[in-house]
mmCIF file of C-alpha atoms in Angstrom:
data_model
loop_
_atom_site.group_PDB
_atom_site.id
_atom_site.type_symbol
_atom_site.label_atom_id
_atom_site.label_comp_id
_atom_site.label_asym_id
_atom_site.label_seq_id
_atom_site.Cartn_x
_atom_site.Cartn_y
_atom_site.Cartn_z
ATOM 1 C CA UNK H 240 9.471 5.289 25.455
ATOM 2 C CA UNK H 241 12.097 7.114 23.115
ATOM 3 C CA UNK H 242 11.587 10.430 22.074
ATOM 4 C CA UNK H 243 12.423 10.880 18.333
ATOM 5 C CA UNK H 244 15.813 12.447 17.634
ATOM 6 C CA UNK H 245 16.253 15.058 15.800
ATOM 7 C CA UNK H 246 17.661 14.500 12.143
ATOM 8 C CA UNK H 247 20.986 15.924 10.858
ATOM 9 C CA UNK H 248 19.371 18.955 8.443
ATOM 10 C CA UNK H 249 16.554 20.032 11.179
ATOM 11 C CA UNK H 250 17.598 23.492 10.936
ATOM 12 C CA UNK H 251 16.888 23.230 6.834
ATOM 13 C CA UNK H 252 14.147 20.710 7.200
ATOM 14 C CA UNK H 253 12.038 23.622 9.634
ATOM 15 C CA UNK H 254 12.917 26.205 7.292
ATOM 16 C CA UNK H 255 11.225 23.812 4.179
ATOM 17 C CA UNK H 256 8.064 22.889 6.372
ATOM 18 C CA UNK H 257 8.040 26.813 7.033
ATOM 19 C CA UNK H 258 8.102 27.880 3.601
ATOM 20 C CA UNK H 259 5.102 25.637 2.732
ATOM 21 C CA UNK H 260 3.093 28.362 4.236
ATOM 22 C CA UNK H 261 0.667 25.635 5.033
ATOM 23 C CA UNK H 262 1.092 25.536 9.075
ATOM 24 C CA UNK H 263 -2.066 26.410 10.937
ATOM 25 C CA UNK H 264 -3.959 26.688 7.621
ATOM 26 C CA UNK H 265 -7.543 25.049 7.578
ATOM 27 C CA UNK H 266 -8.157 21.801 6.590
ATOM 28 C CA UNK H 267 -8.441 21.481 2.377
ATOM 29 C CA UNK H 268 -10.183 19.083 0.445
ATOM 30 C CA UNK H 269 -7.470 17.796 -1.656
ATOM 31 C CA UNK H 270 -5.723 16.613 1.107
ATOM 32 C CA UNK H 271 -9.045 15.262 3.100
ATOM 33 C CA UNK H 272 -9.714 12.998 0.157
ATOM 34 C CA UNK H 273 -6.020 11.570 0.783
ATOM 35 C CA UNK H 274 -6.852 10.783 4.490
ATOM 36 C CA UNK H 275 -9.981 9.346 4.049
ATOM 37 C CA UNK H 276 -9.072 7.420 0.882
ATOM 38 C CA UNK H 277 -6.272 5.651 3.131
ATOM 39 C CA UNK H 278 -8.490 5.162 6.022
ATOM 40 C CA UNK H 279 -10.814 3.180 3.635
ATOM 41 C CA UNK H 280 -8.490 0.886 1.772
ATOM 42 C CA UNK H 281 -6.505 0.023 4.794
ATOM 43 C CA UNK H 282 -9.734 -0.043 7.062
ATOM 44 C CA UNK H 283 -7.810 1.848 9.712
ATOM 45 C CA UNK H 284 -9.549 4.238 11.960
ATOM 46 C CA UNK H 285 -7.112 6.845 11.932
ATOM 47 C CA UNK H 286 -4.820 8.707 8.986
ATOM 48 C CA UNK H 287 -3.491 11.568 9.489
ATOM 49 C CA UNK H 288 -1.248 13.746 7.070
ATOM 50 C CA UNK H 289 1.366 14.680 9.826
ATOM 51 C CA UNK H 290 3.384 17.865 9.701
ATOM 52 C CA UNK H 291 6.630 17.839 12.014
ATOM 53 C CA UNK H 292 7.072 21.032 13.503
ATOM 54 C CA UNK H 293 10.079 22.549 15.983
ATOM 55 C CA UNK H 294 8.242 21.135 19.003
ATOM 56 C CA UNK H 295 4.524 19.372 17.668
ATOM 57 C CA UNK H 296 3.274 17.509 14.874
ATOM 58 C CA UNK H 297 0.369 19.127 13.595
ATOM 59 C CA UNK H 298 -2.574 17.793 11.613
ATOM 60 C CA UNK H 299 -3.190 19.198 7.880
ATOM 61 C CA UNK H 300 -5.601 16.383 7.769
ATOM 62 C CA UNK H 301 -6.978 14.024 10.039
ATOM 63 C CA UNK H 302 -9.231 10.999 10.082
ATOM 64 C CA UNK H 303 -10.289 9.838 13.569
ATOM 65 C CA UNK H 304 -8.075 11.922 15.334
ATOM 66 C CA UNK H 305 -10.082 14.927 17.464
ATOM 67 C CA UNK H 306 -6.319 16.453 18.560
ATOM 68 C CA UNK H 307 -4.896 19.079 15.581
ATOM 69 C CA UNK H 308 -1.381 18.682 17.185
ATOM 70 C CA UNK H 309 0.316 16.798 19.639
ATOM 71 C CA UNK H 310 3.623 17.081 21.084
ATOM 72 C CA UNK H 311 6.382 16.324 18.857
ATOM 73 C CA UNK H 312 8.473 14.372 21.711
ATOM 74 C CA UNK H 313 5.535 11.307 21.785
ATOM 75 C CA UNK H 314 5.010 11.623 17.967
ATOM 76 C CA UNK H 315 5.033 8.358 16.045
ATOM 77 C CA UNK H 316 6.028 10.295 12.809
ATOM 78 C CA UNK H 317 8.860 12.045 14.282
ATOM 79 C CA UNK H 318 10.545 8.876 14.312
ATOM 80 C CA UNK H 319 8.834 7.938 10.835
ATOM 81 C CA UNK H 320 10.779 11.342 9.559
ATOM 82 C CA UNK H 321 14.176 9.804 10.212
ATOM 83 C CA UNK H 322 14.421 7.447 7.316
ATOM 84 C CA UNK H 323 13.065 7.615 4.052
ATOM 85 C CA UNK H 324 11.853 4.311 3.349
ATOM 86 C CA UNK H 325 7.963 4.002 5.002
ATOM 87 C CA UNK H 326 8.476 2.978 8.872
ATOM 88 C CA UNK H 327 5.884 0.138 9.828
ATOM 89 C CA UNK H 328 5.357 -0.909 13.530
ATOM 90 C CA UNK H 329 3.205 -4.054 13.165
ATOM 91 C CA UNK H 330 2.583 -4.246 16.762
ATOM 92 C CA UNK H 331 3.948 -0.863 19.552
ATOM 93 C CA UNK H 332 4.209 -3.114 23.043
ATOM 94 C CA UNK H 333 7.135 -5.053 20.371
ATOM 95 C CA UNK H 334 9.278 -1.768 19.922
ATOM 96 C CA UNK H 335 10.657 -0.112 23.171
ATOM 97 C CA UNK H 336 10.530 3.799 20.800
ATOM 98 C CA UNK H 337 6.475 3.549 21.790
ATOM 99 C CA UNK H 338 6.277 1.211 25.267
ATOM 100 C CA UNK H 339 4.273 3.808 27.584
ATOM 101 C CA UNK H 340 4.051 6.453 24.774
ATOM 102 C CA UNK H 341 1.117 8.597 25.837
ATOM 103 C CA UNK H 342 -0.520 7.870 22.374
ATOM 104 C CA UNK H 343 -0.341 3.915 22.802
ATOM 105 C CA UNK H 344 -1.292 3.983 27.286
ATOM 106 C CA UNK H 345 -4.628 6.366 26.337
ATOM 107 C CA UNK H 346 -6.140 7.727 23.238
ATOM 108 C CA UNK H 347 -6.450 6.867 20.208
ATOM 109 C CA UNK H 348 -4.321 3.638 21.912
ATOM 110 C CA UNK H 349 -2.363 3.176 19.006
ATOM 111 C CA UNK H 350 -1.060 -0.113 18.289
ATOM 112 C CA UNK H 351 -0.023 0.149 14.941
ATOM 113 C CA UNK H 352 1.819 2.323 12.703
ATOM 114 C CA UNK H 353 2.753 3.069 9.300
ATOM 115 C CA UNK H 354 4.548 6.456 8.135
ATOM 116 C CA UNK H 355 5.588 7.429 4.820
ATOM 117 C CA UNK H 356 7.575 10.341 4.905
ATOM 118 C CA UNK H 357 6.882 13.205 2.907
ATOM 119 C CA UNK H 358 10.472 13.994 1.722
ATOM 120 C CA UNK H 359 10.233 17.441 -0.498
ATOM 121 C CA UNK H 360 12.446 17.657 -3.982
ATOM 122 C CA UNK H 361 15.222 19.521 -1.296
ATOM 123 C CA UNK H 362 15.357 16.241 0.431
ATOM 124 C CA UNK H 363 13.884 17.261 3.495
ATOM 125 C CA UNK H 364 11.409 14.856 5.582
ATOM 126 C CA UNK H 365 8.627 17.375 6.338
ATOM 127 C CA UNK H 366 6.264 14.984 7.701
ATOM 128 C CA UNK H 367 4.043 11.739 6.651
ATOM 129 C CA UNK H 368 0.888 10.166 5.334
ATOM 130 C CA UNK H 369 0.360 7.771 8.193
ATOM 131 C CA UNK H 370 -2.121 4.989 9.491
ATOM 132 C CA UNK H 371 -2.856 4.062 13.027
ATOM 133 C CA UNK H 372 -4.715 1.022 14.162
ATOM 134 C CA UNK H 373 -5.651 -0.163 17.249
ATOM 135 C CA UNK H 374 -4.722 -3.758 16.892
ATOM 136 C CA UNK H 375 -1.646 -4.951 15.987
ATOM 137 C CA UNK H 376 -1.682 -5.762 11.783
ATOM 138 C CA UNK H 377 1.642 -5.966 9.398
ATOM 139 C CA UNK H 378 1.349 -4.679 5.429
ATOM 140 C CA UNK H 379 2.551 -6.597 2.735
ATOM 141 C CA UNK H 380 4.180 -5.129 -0.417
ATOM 142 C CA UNK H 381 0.919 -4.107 -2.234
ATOM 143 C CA UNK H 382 -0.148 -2.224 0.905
ATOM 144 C CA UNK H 383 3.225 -0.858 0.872
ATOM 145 C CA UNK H 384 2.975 0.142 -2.435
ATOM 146 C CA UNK H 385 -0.550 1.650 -2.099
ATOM 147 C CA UNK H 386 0.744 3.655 0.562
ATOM 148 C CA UNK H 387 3.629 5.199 -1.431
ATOM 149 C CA UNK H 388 1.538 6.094 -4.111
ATOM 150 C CA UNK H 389 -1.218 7.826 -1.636
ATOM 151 C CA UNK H 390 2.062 9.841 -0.307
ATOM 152 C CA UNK H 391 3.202 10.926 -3.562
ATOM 153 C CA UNK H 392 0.033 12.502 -4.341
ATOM 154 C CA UNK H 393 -0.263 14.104 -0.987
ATOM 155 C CA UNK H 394 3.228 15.427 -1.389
ATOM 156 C CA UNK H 395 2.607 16.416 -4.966
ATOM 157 C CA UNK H 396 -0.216 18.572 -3.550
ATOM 158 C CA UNK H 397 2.074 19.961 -0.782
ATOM 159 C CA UNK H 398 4.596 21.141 -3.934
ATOM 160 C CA UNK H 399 1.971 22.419 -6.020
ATOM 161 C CA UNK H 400 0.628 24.210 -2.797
ATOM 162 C CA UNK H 401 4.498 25.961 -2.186
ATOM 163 C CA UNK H 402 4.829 26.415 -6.173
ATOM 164 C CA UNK H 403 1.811 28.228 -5.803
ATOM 165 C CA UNK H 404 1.795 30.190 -2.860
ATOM 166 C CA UNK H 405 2.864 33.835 -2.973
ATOM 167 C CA UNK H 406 6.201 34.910 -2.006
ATOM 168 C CA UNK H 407 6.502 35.861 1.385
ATOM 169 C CA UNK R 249 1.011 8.103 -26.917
ATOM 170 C CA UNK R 250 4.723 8.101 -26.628
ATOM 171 C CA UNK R 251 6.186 4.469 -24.925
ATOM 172 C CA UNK R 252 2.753 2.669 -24.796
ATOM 173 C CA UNK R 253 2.743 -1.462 -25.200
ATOM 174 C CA UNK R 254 0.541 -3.869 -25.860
ATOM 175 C CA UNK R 255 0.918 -5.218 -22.639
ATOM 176 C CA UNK R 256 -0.617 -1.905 -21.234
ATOM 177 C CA UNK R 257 -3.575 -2.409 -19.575
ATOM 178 C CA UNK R 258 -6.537 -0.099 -20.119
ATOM 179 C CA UNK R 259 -8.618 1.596 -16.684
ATOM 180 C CA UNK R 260 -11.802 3.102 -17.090
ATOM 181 C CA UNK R 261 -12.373 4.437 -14.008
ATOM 182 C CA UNK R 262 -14.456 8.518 -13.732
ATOM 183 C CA UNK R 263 -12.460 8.898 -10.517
ATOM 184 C CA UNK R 264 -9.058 10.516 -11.259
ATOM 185 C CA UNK R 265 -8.147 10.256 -7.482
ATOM 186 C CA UNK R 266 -8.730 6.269 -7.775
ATOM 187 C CA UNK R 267 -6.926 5.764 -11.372
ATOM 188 C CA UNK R 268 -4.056 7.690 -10.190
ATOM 189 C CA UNK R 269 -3.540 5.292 -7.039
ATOM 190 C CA UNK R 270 -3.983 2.580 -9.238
ATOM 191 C CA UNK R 271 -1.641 3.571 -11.940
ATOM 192 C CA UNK R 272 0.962 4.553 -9.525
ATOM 193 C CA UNK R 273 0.678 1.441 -7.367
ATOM 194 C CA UNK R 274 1.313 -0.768 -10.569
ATOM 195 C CA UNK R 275 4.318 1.093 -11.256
ATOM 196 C CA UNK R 276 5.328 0.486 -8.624
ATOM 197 C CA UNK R 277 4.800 -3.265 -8.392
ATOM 198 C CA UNK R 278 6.071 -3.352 -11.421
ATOM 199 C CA UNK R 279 3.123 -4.672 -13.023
ATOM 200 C CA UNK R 280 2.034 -4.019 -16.750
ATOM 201 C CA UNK R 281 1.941 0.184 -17.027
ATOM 202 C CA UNK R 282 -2.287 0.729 -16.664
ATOM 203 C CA UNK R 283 -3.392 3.756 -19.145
ATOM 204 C CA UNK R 284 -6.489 5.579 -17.509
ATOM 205 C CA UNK R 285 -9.570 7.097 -18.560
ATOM 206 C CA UNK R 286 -12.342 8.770 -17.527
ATOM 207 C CA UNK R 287 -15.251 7.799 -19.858
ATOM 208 C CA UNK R 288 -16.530 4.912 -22.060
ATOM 209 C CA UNK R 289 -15.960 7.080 -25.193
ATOM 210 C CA UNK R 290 -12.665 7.653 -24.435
ATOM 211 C CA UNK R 291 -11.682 3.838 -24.212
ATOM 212 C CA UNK R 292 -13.622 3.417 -27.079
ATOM 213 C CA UNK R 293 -11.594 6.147 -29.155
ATOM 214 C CA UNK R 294 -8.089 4.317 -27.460
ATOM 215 C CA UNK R 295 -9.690 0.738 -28.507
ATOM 216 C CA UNK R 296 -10.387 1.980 -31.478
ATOM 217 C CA UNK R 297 -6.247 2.359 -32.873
ATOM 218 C CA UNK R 298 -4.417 0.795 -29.946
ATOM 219 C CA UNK R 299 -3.825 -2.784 -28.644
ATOM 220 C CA UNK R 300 -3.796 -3.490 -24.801
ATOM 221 C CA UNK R 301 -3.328 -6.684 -23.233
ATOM 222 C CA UNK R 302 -6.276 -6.500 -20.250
ATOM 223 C CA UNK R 303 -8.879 -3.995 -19.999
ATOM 224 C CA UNK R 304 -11.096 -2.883 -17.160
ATOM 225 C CA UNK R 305 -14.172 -1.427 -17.096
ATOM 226 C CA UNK R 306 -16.509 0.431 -14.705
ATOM 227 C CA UNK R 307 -20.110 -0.016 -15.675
ATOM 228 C CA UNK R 308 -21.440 2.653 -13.648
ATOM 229 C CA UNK R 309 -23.128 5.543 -15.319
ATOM 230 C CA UNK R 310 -22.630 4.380 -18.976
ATOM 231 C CA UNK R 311 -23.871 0.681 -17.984
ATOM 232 C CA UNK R 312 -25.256 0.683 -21.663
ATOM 233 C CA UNK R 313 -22.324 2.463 -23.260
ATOM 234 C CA UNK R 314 -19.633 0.034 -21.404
ATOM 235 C CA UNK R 315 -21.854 -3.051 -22.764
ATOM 236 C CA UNK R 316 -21.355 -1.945 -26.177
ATOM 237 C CA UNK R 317 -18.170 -1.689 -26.097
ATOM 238 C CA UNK R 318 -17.524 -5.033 -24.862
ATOM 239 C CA UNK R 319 -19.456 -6.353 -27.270
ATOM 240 C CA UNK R 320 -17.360 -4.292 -30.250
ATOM 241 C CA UNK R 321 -14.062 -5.976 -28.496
ATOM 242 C CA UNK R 322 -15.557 -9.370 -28.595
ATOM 243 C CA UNK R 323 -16.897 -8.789 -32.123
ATOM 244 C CA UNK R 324 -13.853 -8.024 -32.892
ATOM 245 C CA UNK R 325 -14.678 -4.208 -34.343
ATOM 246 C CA UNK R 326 -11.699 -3.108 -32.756
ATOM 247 C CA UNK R 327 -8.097 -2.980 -32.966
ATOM 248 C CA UNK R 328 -7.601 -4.436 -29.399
ATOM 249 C CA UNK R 329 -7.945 -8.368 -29.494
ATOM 250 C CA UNK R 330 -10.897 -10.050 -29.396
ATOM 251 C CA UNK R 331 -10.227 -12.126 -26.711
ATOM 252 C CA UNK R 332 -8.042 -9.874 -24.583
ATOM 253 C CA UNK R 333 -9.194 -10.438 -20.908
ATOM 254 C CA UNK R 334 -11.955 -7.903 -19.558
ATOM 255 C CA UNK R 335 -12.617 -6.934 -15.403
ATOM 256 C CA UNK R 336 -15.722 -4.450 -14.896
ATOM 257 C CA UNK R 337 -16.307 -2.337 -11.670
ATOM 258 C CA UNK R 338 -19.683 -1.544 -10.866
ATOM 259 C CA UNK R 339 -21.927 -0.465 -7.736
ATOM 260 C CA UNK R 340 -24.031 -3.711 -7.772
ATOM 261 C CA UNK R 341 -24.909 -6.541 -10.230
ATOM 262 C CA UNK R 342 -28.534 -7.519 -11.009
ATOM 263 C CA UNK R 343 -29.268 -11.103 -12.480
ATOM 264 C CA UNK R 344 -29.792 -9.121 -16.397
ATOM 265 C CA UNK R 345 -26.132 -7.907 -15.538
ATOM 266 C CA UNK R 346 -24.395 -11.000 -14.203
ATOM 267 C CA UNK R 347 -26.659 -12.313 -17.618
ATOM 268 C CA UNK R 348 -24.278 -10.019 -19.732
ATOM 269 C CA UNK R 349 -21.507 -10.418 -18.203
ATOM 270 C CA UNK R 350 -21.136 -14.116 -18.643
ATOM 271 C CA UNK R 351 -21.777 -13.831 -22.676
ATOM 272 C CA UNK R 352 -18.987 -10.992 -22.722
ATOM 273 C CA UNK R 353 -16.080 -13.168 -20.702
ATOM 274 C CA UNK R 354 -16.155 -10.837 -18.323
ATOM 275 C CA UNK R 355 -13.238 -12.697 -15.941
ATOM 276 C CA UNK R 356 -13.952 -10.724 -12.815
ATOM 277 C CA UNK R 357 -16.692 -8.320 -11.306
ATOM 278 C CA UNK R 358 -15.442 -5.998 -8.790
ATOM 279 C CA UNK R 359 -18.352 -4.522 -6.771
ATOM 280 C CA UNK R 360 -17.561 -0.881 -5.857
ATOM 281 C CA UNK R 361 -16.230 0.858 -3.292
ATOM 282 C CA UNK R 362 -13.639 -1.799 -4.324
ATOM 283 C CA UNK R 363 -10.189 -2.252 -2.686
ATOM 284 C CA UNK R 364 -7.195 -0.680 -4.853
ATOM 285 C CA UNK R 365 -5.724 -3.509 -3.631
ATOM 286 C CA UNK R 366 -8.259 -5.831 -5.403
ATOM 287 C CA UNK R 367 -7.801 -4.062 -8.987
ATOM 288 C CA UNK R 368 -3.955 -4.525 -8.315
ATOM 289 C CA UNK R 369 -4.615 -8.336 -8.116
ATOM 290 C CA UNK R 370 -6.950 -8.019 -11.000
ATOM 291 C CA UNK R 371 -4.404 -6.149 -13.237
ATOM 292 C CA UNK R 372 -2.035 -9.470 -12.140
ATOM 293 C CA UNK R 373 -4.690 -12.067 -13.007
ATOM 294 C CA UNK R 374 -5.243 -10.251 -16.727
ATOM 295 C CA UNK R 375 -1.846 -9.851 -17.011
ATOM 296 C CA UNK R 376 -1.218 -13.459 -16.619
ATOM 297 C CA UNK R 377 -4.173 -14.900 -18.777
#
């Protein structure tokens, strides 16, 4: 297992996820509807809107996930947070990042993955809109595309949430 | 509406959250740009001055008012062709449904909660009639 490096603008990247004012806040509807919409057209068990934080991912909204946070260091999406382009791992025991991850050797036993990274208009990868599977699947190009769309309206939301939110 | 084509394809679909997946996702695959809206009145208004080259339908709530509207396209009482290609959405399909249907050229029925994916391939199948 790899733990995800850290990307080049972390200290401005933490300082954009921190000015969302949305860390720790309770779960909202408009992004619930995102998460469970994904979980139904990719018939996944788990999606997740993932926040990377300094040292955890936390959990705006989840779908078959019970945790609100997990360690950043065996987080899926802090890998998924170093590119822009949406990071697919069709099958985990094929990629040496997640061989004995915690998440993949107990639960929810991931064995597949898809991120798409939330990248704000600063360019900063905040986090992703993310499905996990259990078995071992692959997404073709309308998936892919279904995905990216689900992600821009989550991270339109996030945007409209900042635009919104009073200064601190 | 500014840059609209006939090759637009027309969504009526009440859920904004579903049209706005759909709409993106086509952009994306570069597919014909799909125009949403949220009633059968408001297609009918759009119908009524604009051409599209597919058009899909959800029957549910205004089953009657979706009906008549096909039947205006295929009667030609529109601007939109009479024979442009028509999908519906609905939550089920009775025999008196499948019935009506058929006599409108309805070229698919997807039953809802539909895929996204599914009205993707749809959008390709009018587009390609």
């Amino acid at each position: 297992m790899q733990e995800p490096p850290r990307p080049a603008n972390e200290p401005d990247r933490l300082q954009a996820l921190r000015q969302l004012l949305i860390l720790d806040t309770p779960p909202e509807e408009r992004f619930d509807r995102l998460t469970a919409f994904a979980a139904q057209e990719f018939d996944v068990p788990t999606a997740l809107l993932s926040l990377i934080d300094d040292d955890r991912q936390w959990f705006k909204s989840r779908v078959g996930m019970e945790q609100c946070e997990t360690a950043r260091g065996i987080s899926f999406c802090g890998h998924a947070i170093l590119q822009d382009d949406i990071m697919v791992v069709p099958d985990v025991n094929q990629d040496e990042r997640f061989i004995g991850n915690p998440l993949v050797t107990g639960e929810p036993h991931i064995q597949f993955y898809a991120g798409a990274p939330l990248k704000l208009p600063g360019g900063q990868n905040v986090g992703t809109l993310c499905l996990i599977d259990n078995k071992p699947r692959t997404l073709d190009d309308i998936d892919l595309a279904i995905l990216g769309s689900l992600r821009d309206l989550a991270l339109e939301e996030l945007v409209r949430r900042e635009q919104g939110a009073p200064t601190p | 509406m500014s840059g609209r084509s006939p090759q637009d394809i027309l969504l009526v679909e009440p859920s904004s959250l579903t049209g706005s997946i759909i709409v993106a996702t086509a952009r994306q695959l570069n597919l014909p740009v799909v125009r949403q809206v949220n009633s059968v009145r408001m297609a009918q208004q759009r119908l009524s001055h604009e051409s599209y080259a597919g058009v899909i339908v959800s029957l549910d709530e205004q089953e009657q008012e979706a009906v008549a509207l096909l039947e205006q396209v295929r009667n030609d009482a529109l601007a939109v062709s009479a024979d442009v290609p028509v999908a519906v959405t609905t939550t089920q399909v009775d025999a008196s449904t499948a019935v009506k249907m058929k006599a409108l050229q309805v070229r698919r029925v997807l039953i809802k909660p539909f895929k996204v994916r599914d009205v993707i391939a749809t959008i390709a199948l009018l587009k390609d009639r």
